[in-house]
PDB file of C-alpha atoms in Angstrom:
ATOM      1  CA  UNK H   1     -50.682  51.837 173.923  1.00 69.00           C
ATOM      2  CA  UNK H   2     -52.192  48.651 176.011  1.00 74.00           C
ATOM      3  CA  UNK H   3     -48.793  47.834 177.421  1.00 88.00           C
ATOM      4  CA  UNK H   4     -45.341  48.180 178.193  1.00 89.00           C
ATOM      5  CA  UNK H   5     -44.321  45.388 175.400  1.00 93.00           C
ATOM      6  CA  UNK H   6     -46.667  47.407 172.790  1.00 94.00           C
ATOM      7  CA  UNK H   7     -44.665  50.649 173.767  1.00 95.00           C
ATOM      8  CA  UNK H   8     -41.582  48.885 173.288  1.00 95.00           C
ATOM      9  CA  UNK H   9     -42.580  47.341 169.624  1.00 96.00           C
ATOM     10  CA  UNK H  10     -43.561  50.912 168.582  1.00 96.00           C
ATOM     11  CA  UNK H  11     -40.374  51.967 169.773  1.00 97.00           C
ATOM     12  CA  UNK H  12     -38.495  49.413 167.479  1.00 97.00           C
ATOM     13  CA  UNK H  13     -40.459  50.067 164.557  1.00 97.00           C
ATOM     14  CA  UNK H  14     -39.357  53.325 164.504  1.00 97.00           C
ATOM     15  CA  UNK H  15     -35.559  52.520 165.045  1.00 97.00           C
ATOM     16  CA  UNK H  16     -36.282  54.817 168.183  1.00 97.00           C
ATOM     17  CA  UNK H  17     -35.035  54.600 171.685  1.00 97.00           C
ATOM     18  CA  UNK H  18     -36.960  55.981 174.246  1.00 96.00           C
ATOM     19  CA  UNK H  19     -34.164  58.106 175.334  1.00 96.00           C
ATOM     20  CA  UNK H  20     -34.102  59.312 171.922  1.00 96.00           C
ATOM     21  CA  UNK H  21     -37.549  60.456 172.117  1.00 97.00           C
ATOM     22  CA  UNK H  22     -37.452  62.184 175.210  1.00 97.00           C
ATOM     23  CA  UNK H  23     -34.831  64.199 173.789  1.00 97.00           C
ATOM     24  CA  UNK H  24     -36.498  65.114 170.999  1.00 97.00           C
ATOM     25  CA  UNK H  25     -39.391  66.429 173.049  1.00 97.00           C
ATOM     26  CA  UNK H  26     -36.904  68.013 175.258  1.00 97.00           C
ATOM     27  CA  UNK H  27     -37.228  66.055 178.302  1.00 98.00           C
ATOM     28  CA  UNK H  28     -35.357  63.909 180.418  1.00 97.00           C
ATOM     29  CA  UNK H  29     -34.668  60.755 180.633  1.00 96.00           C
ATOM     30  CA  UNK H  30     -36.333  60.606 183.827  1.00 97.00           C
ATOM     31  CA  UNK H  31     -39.131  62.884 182.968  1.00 97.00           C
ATOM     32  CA  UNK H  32     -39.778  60.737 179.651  1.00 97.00           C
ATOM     33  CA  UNK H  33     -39.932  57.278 181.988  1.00 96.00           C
ATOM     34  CA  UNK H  34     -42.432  58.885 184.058  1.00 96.00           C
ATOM     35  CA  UNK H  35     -44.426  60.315 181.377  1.00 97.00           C
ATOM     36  CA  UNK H  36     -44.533  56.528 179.563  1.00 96.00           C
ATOM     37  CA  UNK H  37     -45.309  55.154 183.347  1.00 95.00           C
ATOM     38  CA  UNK H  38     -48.494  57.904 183.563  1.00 96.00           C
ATOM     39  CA  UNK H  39     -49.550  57.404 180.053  1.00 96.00           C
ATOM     40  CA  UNK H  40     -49.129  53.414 179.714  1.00 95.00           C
ATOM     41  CA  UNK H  41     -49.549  52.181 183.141  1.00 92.00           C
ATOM     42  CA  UNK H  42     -51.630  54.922 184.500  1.00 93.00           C
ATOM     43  CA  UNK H  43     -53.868  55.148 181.288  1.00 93.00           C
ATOM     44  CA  UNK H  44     -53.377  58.867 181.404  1.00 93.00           C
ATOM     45  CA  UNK H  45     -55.260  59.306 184.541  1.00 95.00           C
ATOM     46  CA  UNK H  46     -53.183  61.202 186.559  1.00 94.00           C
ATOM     47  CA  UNK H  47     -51.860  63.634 183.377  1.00 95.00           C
ATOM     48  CA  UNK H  48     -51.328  66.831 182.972  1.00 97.00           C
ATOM     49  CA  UNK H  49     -52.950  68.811 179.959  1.00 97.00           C
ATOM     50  CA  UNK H  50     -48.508  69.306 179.164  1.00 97.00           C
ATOM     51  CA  UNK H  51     -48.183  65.194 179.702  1.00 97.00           C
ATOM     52  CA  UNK H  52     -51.151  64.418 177.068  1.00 97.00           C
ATOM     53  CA  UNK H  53     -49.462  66.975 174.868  1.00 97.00           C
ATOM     54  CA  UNK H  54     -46.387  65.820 175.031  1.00 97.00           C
ATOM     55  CA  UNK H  55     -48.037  62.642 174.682  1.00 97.00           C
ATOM     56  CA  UNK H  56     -49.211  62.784 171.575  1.00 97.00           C
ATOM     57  CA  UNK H  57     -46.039  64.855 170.134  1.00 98.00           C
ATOM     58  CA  UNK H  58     -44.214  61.203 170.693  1.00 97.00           C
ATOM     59  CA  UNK H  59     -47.299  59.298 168.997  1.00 97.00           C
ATOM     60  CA  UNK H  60     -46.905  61.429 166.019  1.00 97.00           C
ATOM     61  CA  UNK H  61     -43.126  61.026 166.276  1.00 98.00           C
ATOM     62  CA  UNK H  62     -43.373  57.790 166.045  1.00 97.00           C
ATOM     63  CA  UNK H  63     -45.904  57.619 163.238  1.00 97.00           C
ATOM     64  CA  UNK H  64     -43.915  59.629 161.468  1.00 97.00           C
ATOM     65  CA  UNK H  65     -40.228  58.254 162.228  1.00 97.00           C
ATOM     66  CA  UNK H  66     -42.273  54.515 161.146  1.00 97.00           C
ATOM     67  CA  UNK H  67     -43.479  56.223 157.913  1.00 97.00           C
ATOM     68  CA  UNK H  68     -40.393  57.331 156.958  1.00 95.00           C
ATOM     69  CA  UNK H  69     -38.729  53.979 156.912  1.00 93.00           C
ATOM     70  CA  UNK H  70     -41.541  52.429 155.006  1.00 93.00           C
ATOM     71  CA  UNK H  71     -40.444  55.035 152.407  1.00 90.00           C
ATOM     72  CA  UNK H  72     -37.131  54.048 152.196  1.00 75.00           C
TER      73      UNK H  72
END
């Protein structure tokens, strides 16, 4: 993701919140800001080998979540 806004529109096009995703990687809502913050802002510089993976669980949540609703 470049940006915040980007983030956001991925979000939407996946009918997803980001609260939503957080819980469905089992996280906070707290721990998912600051994981977004690292990842988007930070360009993963400062993340953990568990932030990238979690990471990309949410990018292929997404995908997937966006995928679906083509299909339908």
């Amino acid at each position: 993701m470049a940006n915040t806004w980007d983030w956001q529109a991925e979000l939407a096009k996946a009918h997803l919140t980001q609260t939503g995703l957080g819980e469905f990687l089992g996280i906070s809502r707290s721990q998912m800001s600051g994981l977004v913050k690292k990842m988007i802002q930070g360009e993963g510089k400062t993340a953990t080998p568990l932030d990238e993976e979690r990471w990309n669980k949410a990018l292929e949540y997404i995908k997937f979540k966006q995928q679906q609703l083509q299909e339908a």
